[in-house]
XYZ file of C-alpha atoms in Angstrom:
665
model
C 60.490 -35.343 201.227
C 57.984 -36.092 198.349
C 53.649 -35.123 199.028
C 53.077 -39.087 197.863
C 54.085 -40.181 201.282
C 51.635 -41.536 203.396
C 50.793 -41.050 206.667
C 48.785 -43.301 208.665
C 48.318 -44.397 213.050
C 47.828 -47.110 214.421
C 46.154 -46.962 217.819
C 48.318 -44.090 219.937
C 51.278 -44.076 216.750
C 51.326 -41.859 214.045
C 53.886 -43.658 211.516
C 55.150 -41.337 207.910
C 55.184 -44.645 205.632
C 57.647 -43.404 203.095
C 59.754 -46.688 203.159
C 62.722 -45.391 205.560
C 63.144 -46.089 209.343
C 62.175 -43.638 211.387
C 64.599 -42.493 212.984
C 62.583 -40.120 216.246
C 60.510 -40.155 217.728
C 57.332 -36.869 218.815
C 55.183 -37.186 222.479
C 52.041 -35.214 221.862
C 49.459 -35.945 224.585
C 49.165 -39.485 224.695
C 50.074 -40.081 220.698
C 53.829 -40.743 219.755
C 54.469 -39.590 216.482
C 57.530 -42.201 214.535
C 59.317 -39.563 212.783
C 62.180 -38.891 210.676
C 64.940 -36.238 211.714
C 65.430 -34.323 208.416
C 62.394 -32.949 207.657
C 61.060 -31.880 211.072
C 64.159 -29.244 211.136
C 63.998 -27.843 208.910
C 61.240 -25.753 209.674
C 60.799 -25.577 212.898
C 64.317 -24.139 215.253
C 62.831 -25.263 218.897
C 62.903 -29.394 217.029
C 66.288 -28.518 215.844
C 68.065 -27.424 219.192
C 65.741 -29.961 220.824
C 67.072 -32.866 218.747
C 70.438 -31.909 218.590
C 71.048 -31.401 222.225
C 68.979 -35.090 222.452
C 71.659 -36.716 220.333
C 74.468 -34.737 222.137
C 72.611 -36.126 225.335
C 72.984 -38.946 224.228
C 76.024 -39.264 223.026
C 77.528 -38.367 225.787
C 76.515 -40.455 228.715
C 75.721 -43.879 226.862
C 78.310 -47.039 227.858
C 77.961 -49.639 225.502
C 78.515 -52.238 228.478
C 75.706 -50.822 230.683
C 73.109 -49.064 229.430
C 71.166 -48.368 226.532
C 70.487 -44.707 224.861
C 69.157 -42.239 227.098
C 65.214 -41.456 226.423
C 64.382 -37.346 226.851
C 61.884 -35.575 227.610
C 61.146 -32.116 226.846
C 59.490 -29.558 228.649
C 59.645 -32.749 232.010
C 61.840 -34.682 232.529
C 59.217 -37.851 234.657
C 59.627 -39.852 232.474
C 61.368 -42.416 233.752
C 63.357 -43.759 231.249
C 64.698 -47.174 232.102
C 67.688 -48.972 230.893
C 68.012 -52.348 230.718
C 70.676 -54.264 232.316
C 72.893 -54.979 229.477
C 74.661 -58.748 230.083
C 78.166 -59.228 229.720
C 77.564 -62.555 228.482
C 76.362 -61.374 224.888
C 77.723 -58.241 223.208
C 76.968 -59.054 220.195
C 73.354 -58.643 221.457
C 73.202 -55.367 223.415
C 75.220 -53.962 220.348
C 72.206 -54.646 218.170
C 69.843 -53.428 221.466
C 71.440 -50.197 221.684
C 71.450 -49.689 217.837
C 67.726 -50.318 217.773
C 66.565 -47.741 220.605
C 69.062 -45.088 220.158
C 67.198 -42.989 218.344
C 65.654 -39.537 220.107
C 62.360 -39.370 222.051
C 61.245 -35.876 222.794
C 58.272 -35.137 224.825
C 56.400 -31.662 223.961
C 54.220 -30.496 227.009
C 51.596 -28.111 226.606
C 51.703 -27.926 222.896
C 48.859 -25.703 221.877
C 45.632 -27.294 219.759
C 46.909 -30.950 221.025
C 48.003 -33.604 218.580
C 46.095 -32.417 216.053
C 47.302 -29.605 215.329
C 51.029 -31.478 215.438
C 49.847 -33.915 212.987
C 49.262 -30.961 210.432
C 52.641 -30.013 211.607
C 54.570 -32.444 211.071
C 52.177 -33.393 207.606
C 53.358 -29.976 206.615
C 57.197 -30.221 206.715
C 56.933 -33.273 205.320
C 54.755 -31.220 201.839
C 51.854 -33.050 202.610
C 48.656 -31.625 201.000
C 46.265 -30.791 204.110
C 41.965 -28.988 204.214
C 42.489 -25.954 206.718
C 39.777 -23.609 207.650
C 38.982 -21.030 209.706
C 38.489 -23.455 213.524
C 41.726 -25.312 212.241
C 43.837 -22.805 211.755
C 44.351 -20.857 214.887
C 45.259 -23.620 216.499
C 48.397 -24.337 213.560
C 49.487 -20.719 213.343
C 49.361 -20.903 217.707
C 51.704 -24.447 216.682
C 53.404 -23.115 214.388
C 54.944 -20.220 216.926
C 55.295 -22.681 219.770
C 57.914 -24.011 217.283
C 59.544 -20.955 215.810
C 58.564 -22.490 212.274
C 59.179 -18.886 210.757
C 60.708 -17.162 208.016
C 64.168 -16.569 209.212
C 64.614 -20.039 209.606
C 63.208 -21.219 206.610
C 61.555 -19.486 203.690
C 57.558 -19.992 202.553
C 57.412 -21.021 206.251
C 54.224 -22.385 208.147
C 53.661 -18.859 210.335
C 53.536 -16.773 207.027
C 51.525 -19.068 205.131
C 48.597 -19.693 208.188
C 49.119 -15.405 208.123
C 48.257 -14.929 204.546
C 45.165 -17.575 205.248
C 43.523 -15.469 207.829
C 44.557 -12.515 206.365
C 42.755 -13.324 203.115
C 39.876 -15.790 204.302
C 39.368 -15.564 207.757
C 39.352 -11.988 209.215
C 37.303 -10.452 205.189
C 34.531 -12.637 206.542
C 31.923 -12.374 209.175
C 30.745 -15.519 209.961
C 34.930 -17.293 209.599
C 36.118 -14.577 211.640
C 33.373 -15.409 214.282
C 34.615 -19.823 213.987
C 37.942 -18.507 214.099
C 37.247 -17.559 217.663
C 36.014 -20.143 219.031
C 38.976 -21.641 217.812
C 41.229 -19.374 220.321
C 39.282 -20.411 222.771
C 41.442 -23.824 223.375
C 44.196 -21.736 223.039
C 43.472 -18.816 224.501
C 46.399 -17.249 226.259
C 49.084 -18.187 222.887
C 45.844 -16.403 220.955
C 45.952 -13.798 222.750
C 49.468 -12.690 222.723
C 49.404 -13.220 218.998
C 46.428 -10.953 218.230
C 44.178 -13.395 216.895
C 41.785 -13.058 219.102
C 41.612 -9.244 218.894
C 41.594 -9.172 215.307
C 38.903 -11.596 215.260
C 36.561 -9.038 216.990
C 36.948 -6.418 215.223
C 36.313 -7.922 212.319
C 32.930 -9.600 213.875
C 32.052 -6.104 215.654
C 33.073 -3.724 212.058
C 30.631 -6.109 209.565
C 28.012 -6.686 211.925
C 27.716 -3.269 212.050
C 26.780 -3.348 208.525
C 23.547 -6.182 209.339
C 19.134 -5.158 208.878
C 18.771 -4.735 212.316
C 14.872 -4.961 211.489
C 14.823 -8.410 210.497
C 15.076 -11.301 213.254
C 16.789 -14.624 211.986
C 18.245 -11.721 209.087
C 21.514 -13.673 206.526
C 24.221 -11.742 206.455
C 26.681 -10.770 203.842
C 30.081 -12.176 204.685
C 31.807 -9.011 203.736
C 34.998 -10.168 201.990
C 34.147 -13.820 200.897
C 34.440 -16.204 203.309
C 36.364 -18.857 201.203
C 39.023 -16.723 199.788
C 42.306 -18.909 199.366
C 43.656 -15.399 199.028
C 47.686 -16.505 197.860
C 47.414 -19.407 199.055
C 47.498 -21.700 196.031
C 46.993 -25.416 196.811
C 50.324 -25.733 195.515
C 51.682 -24.513 197.978
C 49.183 -25.203 201.102
C 46.493 -26.969 199.577
C 44.509 -24.954 201.477
C 40.479 -25.818 200.813
C 38.536 -22.289 202.348
C 36.230 -24.408 205.095
C 37.675 -27.305 205.068
C 36.748 -28.788 201.328
C 32.726 -29.103 202.214
C 30.527 -29.925 199.446
C 28.514 -27.130 197.638
C 25.408 -28.600 199.035
C 27.411 -28.090 202.852
C 28.572 -24.894 201.779
C 25.473 -23.460 200.859
C 23.551 -24.912 204.671
C 25.955 -22.944 206.148
C 25.344 -19.247 203.931
C 21.804 -19.635 204.737
C 22.269 -20.029 208.617
C 22.590 -16.821 210.638
C 25.855 -15.585 211.651
C 24.814 -14.830 215.114
C 23.605 -18.743 216.453
C 27.475 -19.094 215.402
C 29.006 -16.443 218.434
C 25.677 -18.116 220.419
C 28.821 -21.562 220.422
C 30.878 -18.995 221.717
C 32.547 -20.030 225.637
C 31.335 -17.108 228.115
C 33.903 -15.409 228.395
C 34.768 -14.705 225.285
C 31.174 -13.840 224.344
C 30.993 -10.850 226.489
C 33.909 -9.934 225.169
C 32.937 -9.443 221.780
C 29.558 -7.664 223.425
C 31.233 -5.681 225.334
C 33.211 -4.670 222.089
C 29.470 -4.297 219.897
C 27.960 -1.740 222.532
C 31.664 0.593 222.679
C 31.588 1.146 219.322
C 28.035 1.817 219.422
C 26.663 -1.248 217.492
C 22.737 -1.137 216.821
C 20.811 -2.432 220.417
C 18.626 -4.379 217.651
C 21.402 -6.815 217.069
C 22.903 -6.480 220.137
C 19.444 -7.707 221.412
C 20.004 -10.246 218.726
C 23.415 -12.457 219.305
C 21.821 -12.238 223.104
C 18.468 -13.940 222.547
C 20.001 -16.842 220.593
C 23.070 -16.897 223.091
C 20.163 -17.225 225.789
C 18.246 -20.234 223.825
C 20.599 -21.756 223.450
C 22.446 -22.369 226.720
C 18.811 -21.570 229.166
C 16.754 -23.846 229.590
C 13.101 -23.093 229.761
C 12.922 -19.226 228.078
C 10.690 -20.131 225.772
C 8.123 -22.926 226.866
C 8.695 -23.948 222.985
C 12.186 -24.856 223.637
C 12.402 -28.229 224.606
C 16.579 -28.513 224.127
C 18.564 -29.341 226.613
C 21.094 -26.793 227.730
C 24.924 -26.750 226.830
C 25.134 -26.124 230.434
C 23.486 -28.253 232.600
C 24.935 -26.727 236.353
C 22.942 -23.717 237.773
C 25.575 -21.000 238.978
C 26.545 -21.664 235.232
C 22.835 -20.310 233.537
C 23.126 -18.049 236.588
C 26.120 -16.660 235.820
C 24.668 -16.458 231.808
C 21.965 -15.223 232.586
C 22.811 -12.234 234.080
C 25.887 -11.413 231.674
C 22.730 -11.506 229.453
C 20.739 -8.696 231.634
C 23.333 -6.606 232.363
C 23.678 -6.133 228.503
C 20.490 -5.928 227.482
C 20.130 -1.807 226.126
C 17.635 0.048 228.237
C 15.996 1.985 225.455
C 13.052 -0.345 223.731
C 13.661 -2.936 221.278
C 11.975 -2.885 217.465
C 11.423 -6.998 217.674
C 8.385 -7.751 218.687
C 9.473 -11.310 219.650
C 11.758 -9.171 222.457
C 8.614 -8.705 225.112
C 8.007 -12.513 225.255
C 11.825 -13.404 225.801
C 12.422 -10.987 228.465
C 9.532 -12.677 229.514
C 10.872 -15.995 229.897
C 14.701 -14.772 230.857
C 12.020 -13.083 234.152
C 10.598 -16.714 234.866
C 14.057 -18.170 234.839
C 15.846 -15.507 236.677
C 12.680 -16.379 239.910
C 13.740 -19.731 238.576
C 17.874 -19.974 239.592
C 17.430 -17.114 242.166
C 18.806 -14.193 239.978
C 20.017 -11.365 241.881
C 17.403 -8.613 243.335
C 19.691 -6.602 240.873
C 18.758 -9.091 237.269
C 15.210 -9.471 237.845
C 14.859 -5.485 238.438
C 17.098 -4.546 235.368
C 14.500 -6.861 233.778
C 11.355 -5.686 234.838
C 12.472 -2.405 233.669
C 12.459 -3.905 230.492
C 9.444 -5.133 229.834
C 7.627 -2.109 231.615
C 9.715 -0.157 228.267
C 7.656 -2.034 226.091
C 4.520 -4.071 227.722
C 2.175 -2.965 225.552
C 3.649 -5.875 223.292
C 3.219 -8.502 225.931
C 0.286 -10.565 225.673
C -2.333 -12.122 228.544
C -0.268 -15.768 228.102
C 3.111 -13.378 229.398
C 2.005 -11.504 232.359
C 0.202 -15.364 233.973
C 3.266 -15.962 235.564
C 3.621 -17.988 238.383
C 3.860 -17.981 242.327
C 7.543 -20.055 242.407
C 7.291 -18.012 246.274
C 5.706 -19.772 248.746
C 5.121 -16.292 250.518
C 2.340 -16.235 247.786
C -0.739 -17.887 247.997
C -2.048 -16.683 244.927
C -1.701 -18.860 241.078
C -0.269 -16.550 239.740
C 2.923 -13.407 241.021
C 0.311 -10.671 240.611
C 2.985 -7.933 242.656
C 5.126 -8.874 239.813
C 2.767 -7.037 237.186
C 1.882 -4.528 239.606
C 6.095 -3.535 239.650
C 5.636 -3.723 235.636
C 3.059 -2.319 235.199
C 4.159 0.391 237.431
C 7.323 1.052 235.005
C 5.428 1.100 232.123
C 3.575 3.884 233.740
C 6.969 6.480 234.547
C 8.622 5.358 230.821
C 4.799 6.496 229.344
C 5.219 9.796 231.683
C 9.711 10.094 230.584
C 9.198 9.345 227.092
C 5.832 12.901 226.860
C 3.324 10.512 225.756
C 1.294 10.913 227.742
C -2.295 9.926 229.317
C -4.129 12.367 226.737
C -3.155 15.347 224.941
C -3.693 17.789 224.275
C -6.567 17.298 221.767
C -7.976 14.517 223.770
C -6.555 11.922 221.557
C -5.485 9.013 223.639
C -2.280 7.134 224.220
C -2.352 4.258 222.148
C -0.407 1.834 223.311
C -1.669 2.845 227.300
C -5.262 1.660 226.046
C -2.875 -1.580 224.783
C -2.135 -2.229 228.238
C -5.959 -0.959 230.159
C -6.928 -4.095 227.942
C -4.206 -6.610 229.152
C -4.844 -6.124 232.559
C -8.500 -5.884 232.542
C -8.485 -9.755 230.550
C -5.357 -10.231 234.077
C -8.206 -9.160 236.685
C -10.202 -11.048 235.218
C -8.136 -13.995 234.464
C -6.578 -14.086 238.363
C -10.573 -13.493 239.640
C -11.021 -16.496 239.344
C -8.199 -17.405 242.233
C -10.042 -18.030 245.597
C -6.908 -16.205 247.070
C -6.380 -13.252 246.053
C -7.819 -10.561 247.673
C -10.138 -8.096 247.133
C -7.520 -5.320 248.293
C -5.084 -6.504 246.046
C -7.826 -7.010 243.001
C -9.026 -3.050 243.950
C -5.437 -2.279 243.384
C -4.098 -2.909 240.446
C -7.580 -2.594 238.875
C -6.900 1.365 239.710
C -3.432 1.140 239.335
C -4.081 2.710 235.272
C -5.780 5.941 234.582
C -9.439 6.992 233.758
C -8.118 7.047 229.860
C -6.842 3.074 229.654
C -10.344 2.148 229.119
C -12.700 3.783 226.310
C -15.138 1.263 228.036
C -15.000 -0.822 231.350
C -16.867 -3.093 229.541
C -13.315 -5.442 230.704
C -13.541 -4.395 233.873
C -16.835 -5.851 234.399
C -16.762 -8.888 233.461
C -13.628 -9.258 236.075
C -15.639 -7.974 238.717
C -18.129 -10.183 237.834
C -16.051 -13.680 238.066
C -14.763 -12.021 241.172
C -17.626 -11.435 242.910
C -18.694 -14.864 241.302
C -15.647 -16.975 242.486
C -16.137 -14.481 245.974
C -19.515 -15.064 247.359
C -18.315 -14.128 250.780
C -16.939 -11.160 250.293
C -19.449 -8.902 252.613
C -22.173 -5.931 251.185
C -19.082 -3.245 251.831
C -16.307 -4.867 249.598
C -18.068 -5.301 246.913
C -19.392 -2.213 246.967
C -15.581 -1.027 247.604
C -15.168 -3.778 243.980
C -17.336 -2.466 241.769
C -15.954 0.946 242.599
C -13.899 0.757 240.100
C -16.561 0.938 237.084
C -17.426 3.874 236.109
C -20.459 2.720 235.025
C -20.860 5.775 232.551
C -18.210 3.811 230.261
C -20.730 0.320 230.160
C -21.876 -0.224 226.383
C -25.859 -1.335 226.303
C -25.356 -5.068 226.417
C -22.717 -4.420 229.760
C -25.664 -2.717 231.387
C -28.070 -4.416 230.358
C -26.358 -7.912 231.677
C -25.121 -5.710 235.290
C -29.133 -4.560 235.924
C -30.028 -8.643 235.577
C -27.102 -9.610 237.819
C -27.903 -10.539 241.292
C -24.366 -10.591 242.377
C -23.938 -6.597 241.680
C -24.872 -3.925 244.580
C -27.929 -2.799 244.384
C -26.348 0.808 244.624
C -24.581 -0.536 241.148
C -27.645 -1.496 239.317
C -29.572 1.621 239.780
C -26.016 3.476 238.662
C -25.641 0.882 235.577
C -30.040 1.734 234.853
C -29.918 4.939 235.313
C -26.993 5.367 233.197
C -28.719 3.075 231.022
C -32.094 5.231 230.758
C -29.522 8.411 230.180
C -27.238 6.372 226.784
C -31.336 6.045 225.395
C -32.161 9.609 225.750
C -29.029 10.602 224.693
C -29.442 8.134 221.318
C -32.851 9.360 221.363
C -31.635 13.000 221.158
C -29.110 12.413 218.778
C -31.657 9.982 215.923
C -33.748 13.394 216.141
C -31.248 15.987 215.466
C -30.085 13.999 212.445
C -33.845 13.066 210.919
C -34.651 17.267 211.546
C -31.581 18.390 210.096
C -32.056 20.427 207.055
C -30.787 19.036 203.215
C -27.981 21.191 202.214
C -31.039 23.039 199.433
C -32.669 23.989 201.789
C -31.865 27.705 203.722
C -33.648 27.539 206.993
C -32.928 25.548 210.397
C -35.191 24.082 212.493
C -35.075 25.979 215.885
C -33.061 24.023 219.027
C -36.498 24.425 220.593
C -38.556 22.523 218.309
C -36.393 19.656 218.637
C -35.932 19.685 221.992
C -39.674 19.404 222.891
C -40.431 16.704 219.955
C -42.573 13.616 221.502
C -41.362 10.505 220.619
C -45.263 9.714 220.009
C -45.400 13.272 217.860
C -42.343 11.458 216.299
C -43.954 8.556 215.302
C -47.275 10.341 213.895
C -45.290 12.461 211.442
C -44.594 15.136 212.267
C -41.404 17.241 210.452
C -41.845 14.288 207.959
C -41.950 17.101 205.720
C -37.683 17.998 206.571
C -36.877 14.929 205.561
C -36.525 12.547 202.766
C -39.886 10.199 202.241
C -36.763 7.197 202.961
C -35.062 8.726 206.171
C -37.950 9.808 207.502
C -39.522 5.958 207.399
C -35.868 4.284 209.423
C -35.943 6.522 211.684
C -39.493 5.680 212.783
C -38.450 3.160 212.630
C -35.544 2.847 215.017
C -37.782 5.066 218.085
C -39.862 3.010 218.256
C -37.633 0.093 219.032
C -35.822 3.089 221.243
C -39.504 3.573 222.284
C -39.674 -0.344 223.640
C -36.452 -0.143 224.834
C -37.009 3.097 227.777
C -40.428 1.421 228.844
C -38.805 -1.510 229.645
C -36.355 0.027 231.167
C -39.068 2.617 233.059
C -41.027 -0.815 234.443
C -37.300 -2.133 236.327
C -36.737 1.634 237.678
C -40.329 1.666 239.221
C -39.283 -1.739 240.385
C -36.368 -0.942 242.259
C -37.954 1.902 243.173
C -40.823 -0.167 245.116
C -38.119 -2.109 246.690
C -36.254 0.585 248.086
C -39.105 1.209 249.441
C -40.473 -1.308 250.583
C -36.589 -1.790 252.571
C -36.837 1.580 254.271
C -40.556 0.654 255.090
C -38.878 -2.576 257.535
C -35.752 -0.780 258.287
C -38.464 1.714 260.263
C -40.319 -0.641 262.400
C -36.695 -2.826 263.349
C -35.551 0.401 264.469
C -38.818 1.063 266.146
C -37.954 4.414 264.908
C -41.245 6.504 263.645
C -40.500 8.210 260.895
C -42.215 10.714 258.877
C -40.525 9.718 255.891
C -41.003 5.918 256.848
C -45.044 6.074 257.104
C -45.349 8.804 254.134
C -42.093 6.778 251.514
C -44.841 5.480 249.552
C -46.452 7.951 248.666
C -43.516 9.567 247.098
C -43.900 10.532 243.181
C -41.817 8.161 240.831
C -39.397 10.782 240.352
C -37.944 10.535 244.274
C -34.013 10.723 244.485
C -32.136 7.576 245.534
C -29.571 9.870 245.305
C -29.426 9.934 249.113
C -29.846 6.956 249.961
C -27.817 5.026 248.011
C -24.810 8.348 246.888
C -25.630 8.160 243.692
C -23.758 11.459 242.465
C -26.663 12.550 239.949
C -30.130 13.565 240.115
C -32.095 10.987 238.889
C -34.900 12.179 236.099
C -37.381 9.119 236.003
C -38.895 9.528 233.145
C -43.129 9.252 233.337
C -44.468 5.788 232.071
C -47.569 7.436 230.949
C -46.007 10.589 229.035
C -42.823 10.004 226.192
C -41.723 12.826 226.240
C -37.758 14.331 225.625
C -36.129 16.102 228.884
C -33.970 19.409 228.348
C -31.264 18.886 230.960
C -30.491 22.926 231.066
C -34.445 24.162 230.710
C -36.018 20.439 232.347
C -39.259 21.715 229.754
C -40.911 19.273 228.331
């Protein structure tokens, strides 16, 4: 037939308008094709056999006086052909009716690729030009196999042409292989038996291994051209890769990420691809990128910014996808910064979908291995169980933190190295946990025991300063005014008063919510910090210049008083400008120390009055009770308040720097 022949579709019928009446009907699914025997029989051994059998049966069973030509149904004989009753009165009319209905009618059951594939087969048989793509060539190759369109039967047949297209234009391109693999889903059994599925997966894995895993959302070089036509020309089949798409469309497709195409696959095929990637030891970042993209496509709510409806709405399907993705996640730390937020989204979804314990445990361990990359918003996972009274799931954060500490210990990056350096990841997590504590502290249902356990779960090296922890404690005491003094002291015990900055100490000293013991400890260490600051300033002021050959004795520095520094002693040993700056700094420190002494003395008087009241109530005539007010201002509060440090309260009348080792003034 000439290539100028046209085809038309009317309702559920397809006609080839060649100018000649059709002599055969082929029914595929709900479409009936009105065709001609010769083009079909010249290319397909199976159609030739079926048509021949049909004609032989028709001629042997037809009785012009009683019935019309039989209609044969291929692969299923339940097509109830009803012969029209022929009236003996009008033989001419009967013969005309038989002639009109005598051409064969063949029904192809379970045809691979449905009626669309058979339409392409029909066009090929008639020599009509058509466009091929990675999506259409797979069902067409299966249809050619089903119809036995081999080279042995007819040269340059459809099987060889589709095989050449697959080899030259599909298997050499990563994205085209993915599209072809997606098309294999509709013809899965036959595509697998022909090896198309396996070759597509091999192409994807081999070409994905050359991708750059350092970028999330990298465009990938498609390798072998993604559109090369090989030796199939427009003259023989008019094969146009990509279905004849315009240049703008192709450019847009080339900029898309190939793993977004991979997310279009069905779950069984996608699982097979991931398992093949893992067996070939592909980069864990590539595997994670594919899993992340697939989860975003099919599971709603993983990222709070993603509000698109999922492709699969069934809860069971979403749970199956979630558990498949989780089980294939690499356990080592990812180099993709976006993975941590994605993992928290998976974890929230697994709780909502009631996924298996194994699934949730894997996610918690994976998050724990890279907890330093998380944000406070990630940790705020709502309590979905009615068993939890708190707004956020504190137990979950405790488990994740435990996994982080275990991974940190196993990786031998240690809490503190031999040279005294701190672990950066540990300090980041310490800051993160302090922020989480401050966030949950306002929850009225949060028990003090749970707050305490989470606060002390981190080692001391995780915090350079305890200001964040103090803020969390202050918020908790403000939101829980009903806690007892014992609980207050226990909660405040999570802080190290030595690691509070001067600003935090100043706030804590005036904080009425803190227990008295904590306030006294804060004041002591605040005074201690001021003394160290003054001593450091004096040491810097007394250090000789490089041109000087003599150094001041340490005893001279220790015995200098603030008054002597202010009056100018030692000014001969420093430059004039530096000395004036040092004097100004010491004056400021002197005022701060005077303020500190005043507060300490006030607290000492309050403590003395409290002892007197307690003694009167108990009616104990202790000598200590009657002479407590006569004690000197350097009275130690260690015995009463449990402070493990000996306090050395500065005398407000004498501004002297004290050496703690020699205790000389």
